Amino acid sequence: MAKEIISTTNAPAAVGPYCQGVKANGFIYVSGQLPIDPATGEMIQGSVGEKTARILENVKAILEAGGSSMDKCVKTTVFLTDMNKFAEMNEVYKTYFEGNLCARSTIQVAALPRFEEIEIEAVALA
């Protein structure tokens, strides 16, 4: 089965040699998103909660561009550079999945691209 590259101006362009998302075999795979404002291409400043919201808006835009939605998410992975910020991230994260939870892993990492403190990737039904 062929894969379809997903691209939208409603989410930031990739910062490396990859695409925003791929649709294949009934799923959409969203590349790891950073808290980048798609209108400016700049990282937003603020708390990890504000960054979580920006990231999940980017994920939502990519899913919608691929014909899916947040309620079709089956798995996310959250990468944090400081697990002490888990609770703050979680407070915002849960508002995007209320009543429709998906599987999730949260991993503390040493560093992320552009020296950011959070990145989120997702898999959803197409």
Short mmCIF file of N, CA, C and O in Angstrom, two decimals:
data_model
loop_
_atom_site.label_atom_id
_atom_site.label_comp_id
_atom_site.label_asym_id
_atom_site.label_seq_id
_atom_site.Cartn_x
_atom_site.Cartn_y
_atom_site.Cartn_z
N MET A 1 0.85 -1.18 0.00
CA MET A 1 0.00 0.00 0.00
C MET A 1 0.89 1.24 0.00
O MET A 1 1.89 1.30 0.70
N ALA A 2 0.50 2.24 -0.75
CA ALA A 2 1.28 3.47 -0.87
C ALA A 2 1.13 4.35 0.36
O ALA A 2 0.13 4.28 1.07
N LYS A 3 2.12 5.16 0.58
CA LYS A 3 2.03 6.13 1.65
C LYS A 3 1.73 7.51 1.06
O LYS A 3 2.07 7.79 -0.08
N GLU A 4 1.08 8.34 1.87
CA GLU A 4 0.73 9.70 1.47
C GLU A 4 1.39 10.67 2.43
O GLU A 4 1.23 10.55 3.64
N ILE A 5 2.13 11.62 1.89
CA ILE A 5 2.77 12.64 2.72
C ILE A 5 1.74 13.70 3.08
O ILE A 5 0.99 14.17 2.22
N ILE A 6 1.69 14.07 4.34
CA ILE A 6 0.76 15.10 4.81
C ILE A 6 1.55 16.39 5.01
O ILE A 6 2.61 16.39 5.64
N SER A 7 0.99 17.47 4.47
CA SER A 7 1.63 18.77 4.60
C SER A 7 0.56 19.84 4.75
O SER A 7 -0.44 19.83 4.04
N THR A 8 0.75 20.76 5.69
CA THR A 8 -0.19 21.84 5.91
C THR A 8 0.56 23.09 6.38
O THR A 8 1.53 22.99 7.13
N THR A 9 0.07 24.23 5.96
CA THR A 9 0.64 25.50 6.45
C THR A 9 0.09 25.86 7.82
O THR A 9 0.54 26.81 8.44
N ASN A 10 -0.88 25.08 8.33
CA ASN A 10 -1.45 25.32 9.65
C ASN A 10 -0.61 24.73 10.78
O ASN A 10 -0.98 24.81 11.94
N ALA A 11 0.49 24.10 10.40
CA ALA A 11 1.47 23.58 11.37
C ALA A 11 2.84 23.97 10.84
O ALA A 11 3.01 24.23 9.64
N PRO A 12 3.84 24.03 11.72
CA PRO A 12 5.17 24.44 11.26
C PRO A 12 5.80 23.46 10.29
O PRO A 12 5.56 22.25 10.37
N ALA A 13 6.59 24.00 9.38
CA ALA A 13 7.34 23.16 8.44
C ALA A 13 8.35 22.34 9.23
O ALA A 13 8.78 22.72 10.33
N ALA A 14 8.74 21.21 8.69
CA ALA A 14 9.74 20.36 9.33
C ALA A 14 11.06 21.12 9.47
O ALA A 14 11.42 21.92 8.60
N VAL A 15 11.77 20.87 10.56
CA VAL A 15 13.06 21.53 10.79
C VAL A 15 14.23 20.66 10.35
O VAL A 15 15.37 20.94 10.67
N GLY A 16 13.93 19.61 9.62
CA GLY A 16 14.97 18.69 9.14
C GLY A 16 14.45 17.91 7.94
O GLY A 16 13.39 18.23 7.39
N PRO A 17 15.17 16.87 7.55
CA PRO A 17 14.79 16.08 6.37
C PRO A 17 13.70 15.04 6.69
O PRO A 17 13.94 13.84 6.70
N TYR A 18 12.51 15.53 7.00
CA TYR A 18 11.36 14.68 7.26
C TYR A 18 10.10 15.48 6.94
O TYR A 18 10.16 16.67 6.64
N CYS A 19 8.94 14.83 6.98
CA CYS A 19 7.67 15.51 6.69
C CYS A 19 6.86 15.67 7.97
O CYS A 19 7.16 15.05 8.99
N GLN A 20 5.82 16.48 7.90
CA GLN A 20 4.97 16.70 9.06
C GLN A 20 4.25 15.42 9.47
O GLN A 20 4.08 15.15 10.66
N GLY A 21 3.81 14.67 8.49
CA GLY A 21 3.09 13.44 8.78
C GLY A 21 3.00 12.55 7.56
O GLY A 21 3.24 12.98 6.43
N VAL A 22 2.65 11.29 7.82
CA VAL A 22 2.50 10.30 6.76
C VAL A 22 1.24 9.50 7.04
O VAL A 22 1.00 9.08 8.18
N LYS A 23 0.45 9.29 5.99
CA LYS A 23 -0.72 8.42 6.08
C LYS A 23 -0.35 7.11 5.39
O LYS A 23 0.09 7.11 4.23
N ALA A 24 -0.53 5.99 6.10
CA ALA A 24 -0.21 4.68 5.54
C ALA A 24 -0.98 3.60 6.29
O ALA A 24 -1.10 3.66 7.52
N ASN A 25 -1.51 2.65 5.55
CA ASN A 25 -2.17 1.48 6.13
C ASN A 25 -3.23 1.82 7.18
O ASN A 25 -3.33 1.15 8.21
N GLY A 26 -4.00 2.87 6.94
CA GLY A 26 -5.09 3.22 7.84
C GLY A 26 -4.70 4.04 9.04
O GLY A 26 -5.53 4.28 9.92
N PHE A 27 -3.45 4.48 9.09
CA PHE A 27 -2.97 5.29 10.20
C PHE A 27 -2.33 6.58 9.70
O PHE A 27 -1.86 6.65 8.57
N ILE A 28 -2.28 7.56 10.59
CA ILE A 28 -1.51 8.78 10.34
C ILE A 28 -0.44 8.85 11.42
O ILE A 28 -0.73 8.73 12.62
N TYR A 29 0.79 9.03 10.97
CA TYR A 29 1.94 9.15 11.86
C TYR A 29 2.40 10.61 11.82
O TYR A 29 2.83 11.09 10.77
N VAL A 30 2.29 11.29 12.95
CA VAL A 30 2.69 12.69 13.03
C VAL A 30 4.09 12.77 13.60
O VAL A 30 4.37 12.25 14.69
N SER A 31 4.97 13.42 12.85
CA SER A 31 6.35 13.60 13.32
C SER A 31 6.36 14.40 14.61
O SER A 31 5.44 15.18 14.88
N GLY A 32 7.41 14.24 15.39
CA GLY A 32 7.56 14.97 16.64
C GLY A 32 7.41 16.47 16.40
O GLY A 32 8.06 17.03 15.53
N GLN A 33 6.53 17.09 17.19
CA GLN A 33 6.26 18.52 17.06
C GLN A 33 6.87 19.28 18.22
O GLN A 33 6.80 18.87 19.37
N LEU A 34 7.44 20.42 17.87
CA LEU A 34 7.99 21.36 18.85
C LEU A 34 7.01 22.52 18.99
O LEU A 34 6.12 22.70 18.15
N PRO A 35 7.16 23.36 20.02
CA PRO A 35 6.23 24.48 20.21
C PRO A 35 6.54 25.65 19.27
O PRO A 35 6.90 26.75 19.69
N ILE A 36 6.39 25.40 17.99
CA ILE A 36 6.67 26.40 16.96
C ILE A 36 5.35 26.99 16.48
O ILE A 36 4.41 26.26 16.16
N ASP A 37 5.28 28.30 16.42
CA ASP A 37 4.13 29.01 15.88
C ASP A 37 4.20 28.90 14.35
O ASP A 37 5.16 29.38 13.75
N PRO A 38 3.22 28.25 13.71
CA PRO A 38 3.30 28.08 12.26
C PRO A 38 3.24 29.40 11.50
O PRO A 38 3.74 29.49 10.37
N ALA A 39 2.67 30.44 12.09
CA ALA A 39 2.57 31.73 11.41
C ALA A 39 3.92 32.44 11.31
O ALA A 39 4.20 33.12 10.33
N THR A 40 4.76 32.24 12.33
CA THR A 40 6.04 32.95 12.37
C THR A 40 7.25 32.05 12.15
O THR A 40 8.34 32.52 11.83
N GLY A 41 7.06 30.74 12.39
CA GLY A 41 8.18 29.81 12.31
C GLY A 41 9.10 29.89 13.51
O GLY A 41 10.15 29.27 13.54
N GLU A 42 8.68 30.62 14.54
CA GLU A 42 9.49 30.81 15.74
C GLU A 42 8.94 29.98 16.90
O GLU A 42 7.73 29.75 17.00
N MET A 43 9.85 29.57 17.79
CA MET A 43 9.43 28.89 19.02
C MET A 43 8.65 29.87 19.87
O MET A 43 9.02 31.04 19.96
N ILE A 44 7.56 29.40 20.47
CA ILE A 44 6.86 30.27 21.40
C ILE A 44 7.62 30.29 22.72
O ILE A 44 8.32 29.34 23.07
N GLN A 45 7.49 31.36 23.43
CA GLN A 45 8.07 31.48 24.76
C GLN A 45 6.95 31.23 25.77
O GLN A 45 5.78 31.43 25.48
N GLY A 46 7.31 30.80 26.95
CA GLY A 46 6.30 30.59 27.97
C GLY A 46 6.54 29.31 28.74
O GLY A 46 7.59 28.68 28.65
N SER A 47 5.51 28.92 29.48
CA SER A 47 5.58 27.75 30.34
C SER A 47 5.49 26.47 29.52
O SER A 47 5.10 26.49 28.35
N VAL A 48 5.81 25.35 30.15
CA VAL A 48 5.68 24.07 29.46
C VAL A 48 4.21 23.79 29.15
O VAL A 48 3.89 23.16 28.14
N GLY A 49 3.30 24.32 29.94
CA GLY A 49 1.88 24.19 29.65
C GLY A 49 1.50 24.92 28.36
O GLY A 49 0.77 24.38 27.52
N GLU A 50 1.97 26.14 28.22
CA GLU A 50 1.70 26.90 26.99
C GLU A 50 2.34 26.23 25.78
O GLU A 50 1.75 26.19 24.70
N LYS A 51 3.53 25.67 25.97
CA LYS A 51 4.20 24.97 24.88
C LYS A 51 3.46 23.70 24.51
O LYS A 51 3.35 23.35 23.33
N THR A 52 2.92 22.99 25.50
CA THR A 52 2.13 21.79 25.24
C THR A 52 0.92 22.12 24.39
O THR A 52 0.62 21.41 23.42
N ALA A 53 0.23 23.21 24.71
CA ALA A 53 -0.94 23.62 23.94
C ALA A 53 -0.55 23.93 22.49
O ALA A 53 -1.24 23.50 21.55
N ARG A 54 0.55 24.65 22.28
CA ARG A 54 0.98 24.99 20.92
C ARG A 54 1.30 23.71 20.14
O ARG A 54 0.92 23.57 18.99
N ILE A 55 2.01 22.80 20.79
CA ILE A 55 2.36 21.54 20.13
C ILE A 55 1.11 20.76 19.74
O ILE A 55 1.00 20.26 18.62
N LEU A 56 0.16 20.64 20.66
CA LEU A 56 -1.02 19.86 20.37
C LEU A 56 -1.91 20.53 19.32
O LEU A 56 -2.59 19.84 18.56
N GLU A 57 -1.87 21.84 19.23
CA GLU A 57 -2.56 22.53 18.12
C GLU A 57 -1.89 22.17 16.80
O GLU A 57 -2.56 21.99 15.78
N ASN A 58 -0.57 22.05 16.80
CA ASN A 58 0.16 21.65 15.60
C ASN A 58 -0.20 20.21 15.21
O ASN A 58 -0.45 19.91 14.04
N VAL A 59 -0.22 19.32 16.20
CA VAL A 59 -0.60 17.92 15.96
C VAL A 59 -2.01 17.87 15.38
O VAL A 59 -2.26 17.18 14.38
N LYS A 60 -2.92 18.61 15.98
CA LYS A 60 -4.31 18.65 15.52
C LYS A 60 -4.39 19.11 14.06
O LYS A 60 -5.12 18.51 13.26
N ALA A 61 -3.65 20.14 13.70
CA ALA A 61 -3.66 20.66 12.33
C ALA A 61 -3.17 19.61 11.33
O ALA A 61 -3.73 19.46 10.24
N ILE A 62 -2.13 18.89 11.71
CA ILE A 62 -1.59 17.85 10.81
C ILE A 62 -2.58 16.70 10.67
O ILE A 62 -2.82 16.22 9.56
N LEU A 63 -3.17 16.27 11.77
CA LEU A 63 -4.17 15.21 11.70
C LEU A 63 -5.34 15.62 10.82
O LEU A 63 -5.80 14.85 9.97
N GLU A 64 -5.83 16.84 11.00
CA GLU A 64 -6.95 17.32 10.20
C GLU A 64 -6.58 17.42 8.72
O GLU A 64 -7.39 17.11 7.85
N ALA A 65 -5.35 17.82 8.43
CA ALA A 65 -4.90 17.90 7.03
C ALA A 65 -4.88 16.51 6.40
O ALA A 65 -5.04 16.38 5.18
N GLY A 66 -4.70 15.49 7.22
CA GLY A 66 -4.70 14.12 6.73
C GLY A 66 -6.07 13.46 6.77
O GLY A 66 -6.20 12.27 6.50
N GLY A 67 -7.10 14.21 7.16
CA GLY A 67 -8.46 13.68 7.20
C GLY A 67 -8.80 12.97 8.51
O GLY A 67 -9.76 12.22 8.57
N SER A 68 -8.04 13.23 9.56
CA SER A 68 -8.28 12.60 10.85
C SER A 68 -8.58 13.68 11.89
O SER A 68 -8.89 14.82 11.54
N SER A 69 -8.48 13.32 13.16
CA SER A 69 -8.75 14.26 14.24
C SER A 69 -8.14 13.75 15.54
O SER A 69 -7.71 12.61 15.63
N MET A 70 -8.14 14.62 16.53
CA MET A 70 -7.56 14.26 17.83
C MET A 70 -8.31 13.09 18.47
O MET A 70 -7.71 12.28 19.16
N ASP A 71 -9.61 12.98 18.23
CA ASP A 71 -10.36 11.89 18.84
C ASP A 71 -10.05 10.54 18.21
O ASP A 71 -10.48 9.50 18.73
N LYS A 72 -9.28 10.53 17.13
CA LYS A 72 -8.87 9.27 16.50
C LYS A 72 -7.43 8.90 16.88
O LYS A 72 -6.88 7.93 16.36
N CYS A 73 -6.84 9.68 17.78
CA CYS A 73 -5.48 9.38 18.24
C CYS A 73 -5.47 8.04 18.97
O CYS A 73 -6.36 7.77 19.78
N VAL A 74 -4.48 7.21 18.67
CA VAL A 74 -4.35 5.94 19.37
C VAL A 74 -3.09 5.90 20.24
O VAL A 74 -3.03 5.13 21.19
N LYS A 75 -2.09 6.75 19.94
CA LYS A 75 -0.84 6.72 20.71
C LYS A 75 -0.11 8.05 20.56
O LYS A 75 -0.03 8.60 19.48
N THR A 76 0.39 8.56 21.66
CA THR A 76 1.28 9.71 21.62
C THR A 76 2.53 9.38 22.43
O THR A 76 2.51 8.51 23.31
N THR A 77 3.59 10.07 22.11
CA THR A 77 4.82 10.00 22.90
C THR A 77 5.22 11.42 23.22
O THR A 77 5.32 12.26 22.32
N VAL A 78 5.42 11.68 24.50
CA VAL A 78 5.84 12.99 24.98
C VAL A 78 7.29 12.88 25.43
O VAL A 78 7.63 11.99 26.21
N PHE A 79 8.12 13.79 24.94
CA PHE A 79 9.52 13.85 25.33
C PHE A 79 9.71 15.12 26.15
O PHE A 79 9.40 16.22 25.67
N LEU A 80 10.19 14.99 27.37
CA LEU A 80 10.47 16.13 28.25
C LEU A 80 11.93 16.11 28.66
O LEU A 80 12.49 15.03 28.92
N THR A 81 12.53 17.28 28.75
CA THR A 81 13.90 17.34 29.26
C THR A 81 13.93 17.42 30.78
O THR A 81 14.98 17.25 31.38
N ASP A 82 12.78 17.66 31.40
CA ASP A 82 12.71 17.75 32.86
C ASP A 82 11.39 17.14 33.33
O ASP A 82 10.33 17.73 33.16
N MET A 83 11.45 15.95 33.92
CA MET A 83 10.25 15.25 34.36
C MET A 83 9.54 16.00 35.49
O MET A 83 8.37 15.75 35.77
N ASN A 84 10.19 16.98 36.10
CA ASN A 84 9.53 17.81 37.09
C ASN A 84 8.41 18.66 36.47
O ASN A 84 7.59 19.21 37.19
N LYS A 85 8.39 18.76 35.17
CA LYS A 85 7.36 19.53 34.47
C LYS A 85 6.22 18.65 33.96
O LYS A 85 5.33 19.11 33.26
N PHE A 86 6.25 17.38 34.35
CA PHE A 86 5.24 16.41 33.92
C PHE A 86 3.82 16.85 34.29
O PHE A 86 2.92 16.83 33.45
N ALA A 87 3.61 17.24 35.54
CA ALA A 87 2.26 17.60 36.00
C ALA A 87 1.71 18.80 35.23
O ALA A 87 0.54 18.80 34.82
N GLU A 88 2.54 19.79 34.99
CA GLU A 88 2.11 20.97 34.24
C GLU A 88 1.74 20.60 32.80
O GLU A 88 0.72 21.04 32.27
N MET A 89 2.57 19.78 32.17
CA MET A 89 2.27 19.32 30.81
C MET A 89 0.97 18.54 30.80
O MET A 89 0.10 18.74 29.95
N ASN A 90 0.80 17.66 31.78
CA ASN A 90 -0.36 16.79 31.85
C ASN A 90 -1.67 17.57 31.99
O ASN A 90 -2.69 17.16 31.43
N GLU A 91 -1.66 18.67 32.74
CA GLU A 91 -2.86 19.48 32.93
C GLU A 91 -3.39 20.01 31.60
O GLU A 91 -4.59 20.03 31.36
N VAL A 92 -2.50 20.43 30.73
CA VAL A 92 -2.91 20.93 29.41
C VAL A 92 -3.21 19.77 28.48
O VAL A 92 -4.22 19.77 27.78
N TYR A 93 -2.35 18.76 28.48
CA TYR A 93 -2.50 17.60 27.60
C TYR A 93 -3.89 16.99 27.73
O TYR A 93 -4.54 16.71 26.73
N LYS A 94 -4.36 16.79 28.96
CA LYS A 94 -5.63 16.10 29.17
C LYS A 94 -6.81 16.86 28.58
O LYS A 94 -7.81 16.25 28.21
N THR A 95 -6.71 18.18 28.42
CA THR A 95 -7.82 18.94 27.83
C THR A 95 -8.00 18.63 26.35
O THR A 95 -9.08 18.87 25.80
N TYR A 96 -6.99 18.10 25.70
CA TYR A 96 -7.08 17.75 24.29
C TYR A 96 -7.63 16.34 24.07
O TYR A 96 -7.94 15.98 22.94
N PHE A 97 -7.74 15.56 25.14
CA PHE A 97 -8.18 14.17 25.01
C PHE A 97 -9.27 13.81 26.00
O PHE A 97 -9.49 12.63 26.26
N GLU A 98 -9.98 14.79 26.55
CA GLU A 98 -11.02 14.53 27.54
C GLU A 98 -12.07 13.57 26.99
O GLU A 98 -12.60 13.77 25.90
N GLY A 99 -12.32 12.50 27.73
CA GLY A 99 -13.31 11.52 27.33
C GLY A 99 -12.88 10.62 26.18
O GLY A 99 -13.65 9.78 25.75
N ASN A 100 -11.68 10.80 25.69
CA ASN A 100 -11.22 10.01 24.55
C ASN A 100 -9.71 9.79 24.65
O ASN A 100 -8.96 10.22 23.77
N LEU A 101 -9.31 9.16 25.71
CA LEU A 101 -7.88 8.97 25.95
C LEU A 101 -7.25 8.01 24.94
O LEU A 101 -7.92 7.13 24.40
N CYS A 102 -5.97 8.19 24.71
CA CYS A 102 -5.20 7.28 23.87
C CYS A 102 -4.02 6.76 24.68
O CYS A 102 -3.74 7.27 25.77
N ALA A 103 -3.35 5.77 24.17
CA ALA A 103 -2.15 5.27 24.84
C ALA A 103 -1.09 6.36 24.79
O ALA A 103 -1.05 7.17 23.85
N ARG A 104 -0.20 6.39 25.79
CA ARG A 104 0.83 7.43 25.82
C ARG A 104 2.05 6.94 26.59
O ARG A 104 1.94 6.23 27.57
N SER A 105 3.20 7.38 26.11
CA SER A 105 4.44 7.23 26.86
C SER A 105 5.00 8.62 27.08
O SER A 105 4.87 9.49 26.20
N THR A 106 5.61 8.84 28.23
CA THR A 106 6.30 10.10 28.50
C THR A 106 7.72 9.74 28.90
O THR A 106 7.91 8.93 29.82
N ILE A 107 8.67 10.32 28.21
CA ILE A 107 10.07 9.96 28.38
C ILE A 107 10.90 11.20 28.67
O ILE A 107 10.76 12.21 27.98
N GLN A 108 11.75 11.12 29.69
CA GLN A 108 12.70 12.21 29.93
C GLN A 108 13.92 11.97 29.05
O GLN A 108 14.46 10.86 29.01
N VAL A 109 14.34 13.02 28.35
CA VAL A 109 15.48 12.95 27.45
C VAL A 109 16.51 14.01 27.85
O VAL A 109 16.18 14.99 28.50
N ALA A 110 17.74 13.81 27.42
CA ALA A 110 18.81 14.75 27.76
C ALA A 110 18.67 16.06 27.00
O ALA A 110 18.98 17.13 27.53
N ALA A 111 18.22 16.00 25.75
CA ALA A 111 18.11 17.21 24.93
C ALA A 111 17.14 16.96 23.79
O ALA A 111 16.87 15.82 23.41
N LEU A 112 16.61 18.06 23.25
CA LEU A 112 15.70 18.02 22.11
C LEU A 112 16.18 19.04 21.07
O LEU A 112 16.95 19.95 21.39
N PRO A 113 15.71 18.91 19.81
CA PRO A 113 16.10 19.88 18.80
C PRO A 113 15.80 21.32 19.23
O PRO A 113 14.81 21.57 19.93
N ARG A 114 16.65 22.21 18.79
CA ARG A 114 16.54 23.64 19.08
C ARG A 114 16.55 23.93 20.58
O ARG A 114 15.98 24.93 21.03
N PHE A 115 17.12 23.04 21.36
CA PHE A 115 17.24 23.20 22.81
C PHE A 115 15.88 23.39 23.49
O PHE A 115 15.78 24.05 24.51
N GLU A 116 14.86 22.78 22.91
CA GLU A 116 13.51 22.89 23.46
C GLU A 116 13.35 21.91 24.61
O GLU A 116 14.11 20.97 24.77
N GLU A 117 12.30 22.13 25.45
CA GLU A 117 12.08 21.30 26.62
C GLU A 117 10.99 20.25 26.43
O GLU A 117 10.82 19.38 27.30
N ILE A 118 10.24 20.30 25.32
CA ILE A 118 9.17 19.34 25.09
C ILE A 118 8.96 19.11 23.60
O ILE A 118 9.12 20.02 22.78
N GLU A 119 8.64 17.85 23.26
CA GLU A 119 8.29 17.46 21.91
C GLU A 119 7.23 16.36 22.02
O GLU A 119 7.29 15.55 22.96
N ILE A 120 6.26 16.34 21.10
CA ILE A 120 5.22 15.33 21.13
C ILE A 120 5.01 14.78 19.72
O ILE A 120 4.92 15.55 18.76
N GLU A 121 4.93 13.44 19.62
CA GLU A 121 4.59 12.80 18.35
C GLU A 121 3.29 12.02 18.57
O GLU A 121 2.91 11.74 19.71
N ALA A 122 2.61 11.68 17.47
CA ALA A 122 1.31 11.02 17.59
C ALA A 122 1.07 10.03 16.46
O ALA A 122 1.62 10.16 15.37
N VAL A 123 0.20 9.06 16.76
CA VAL A 123 -0.30 8.11 15.76
C VAL A 123 -1.83 8.11 15.92
O VAL A 123 -2.35 8.03 17.04
N ALA A 124 -2.52 8.21 14.79
CA ALA A 124 -3.98 8.23 14.82
C ALA A 124 -4.55 7.38 13.69
O ALA A 124 -3.87 7.09 12.70
N LEU A 125 -5.81 7.00 13.84
CA LEU A 125 -6.51 6.33 12.76
C LEU A 125 -6.76 7.34 11.65
O LEU A 125 -7.07 8.50 11.92
N ALA A 126 -6.63 6.90 10.43
CA ALA A 126 -6.83 7.80 9.28
C ALA A 126 -8.32 8.04 9.06
O ALA A 126 -9.16 7.31 9.52
#
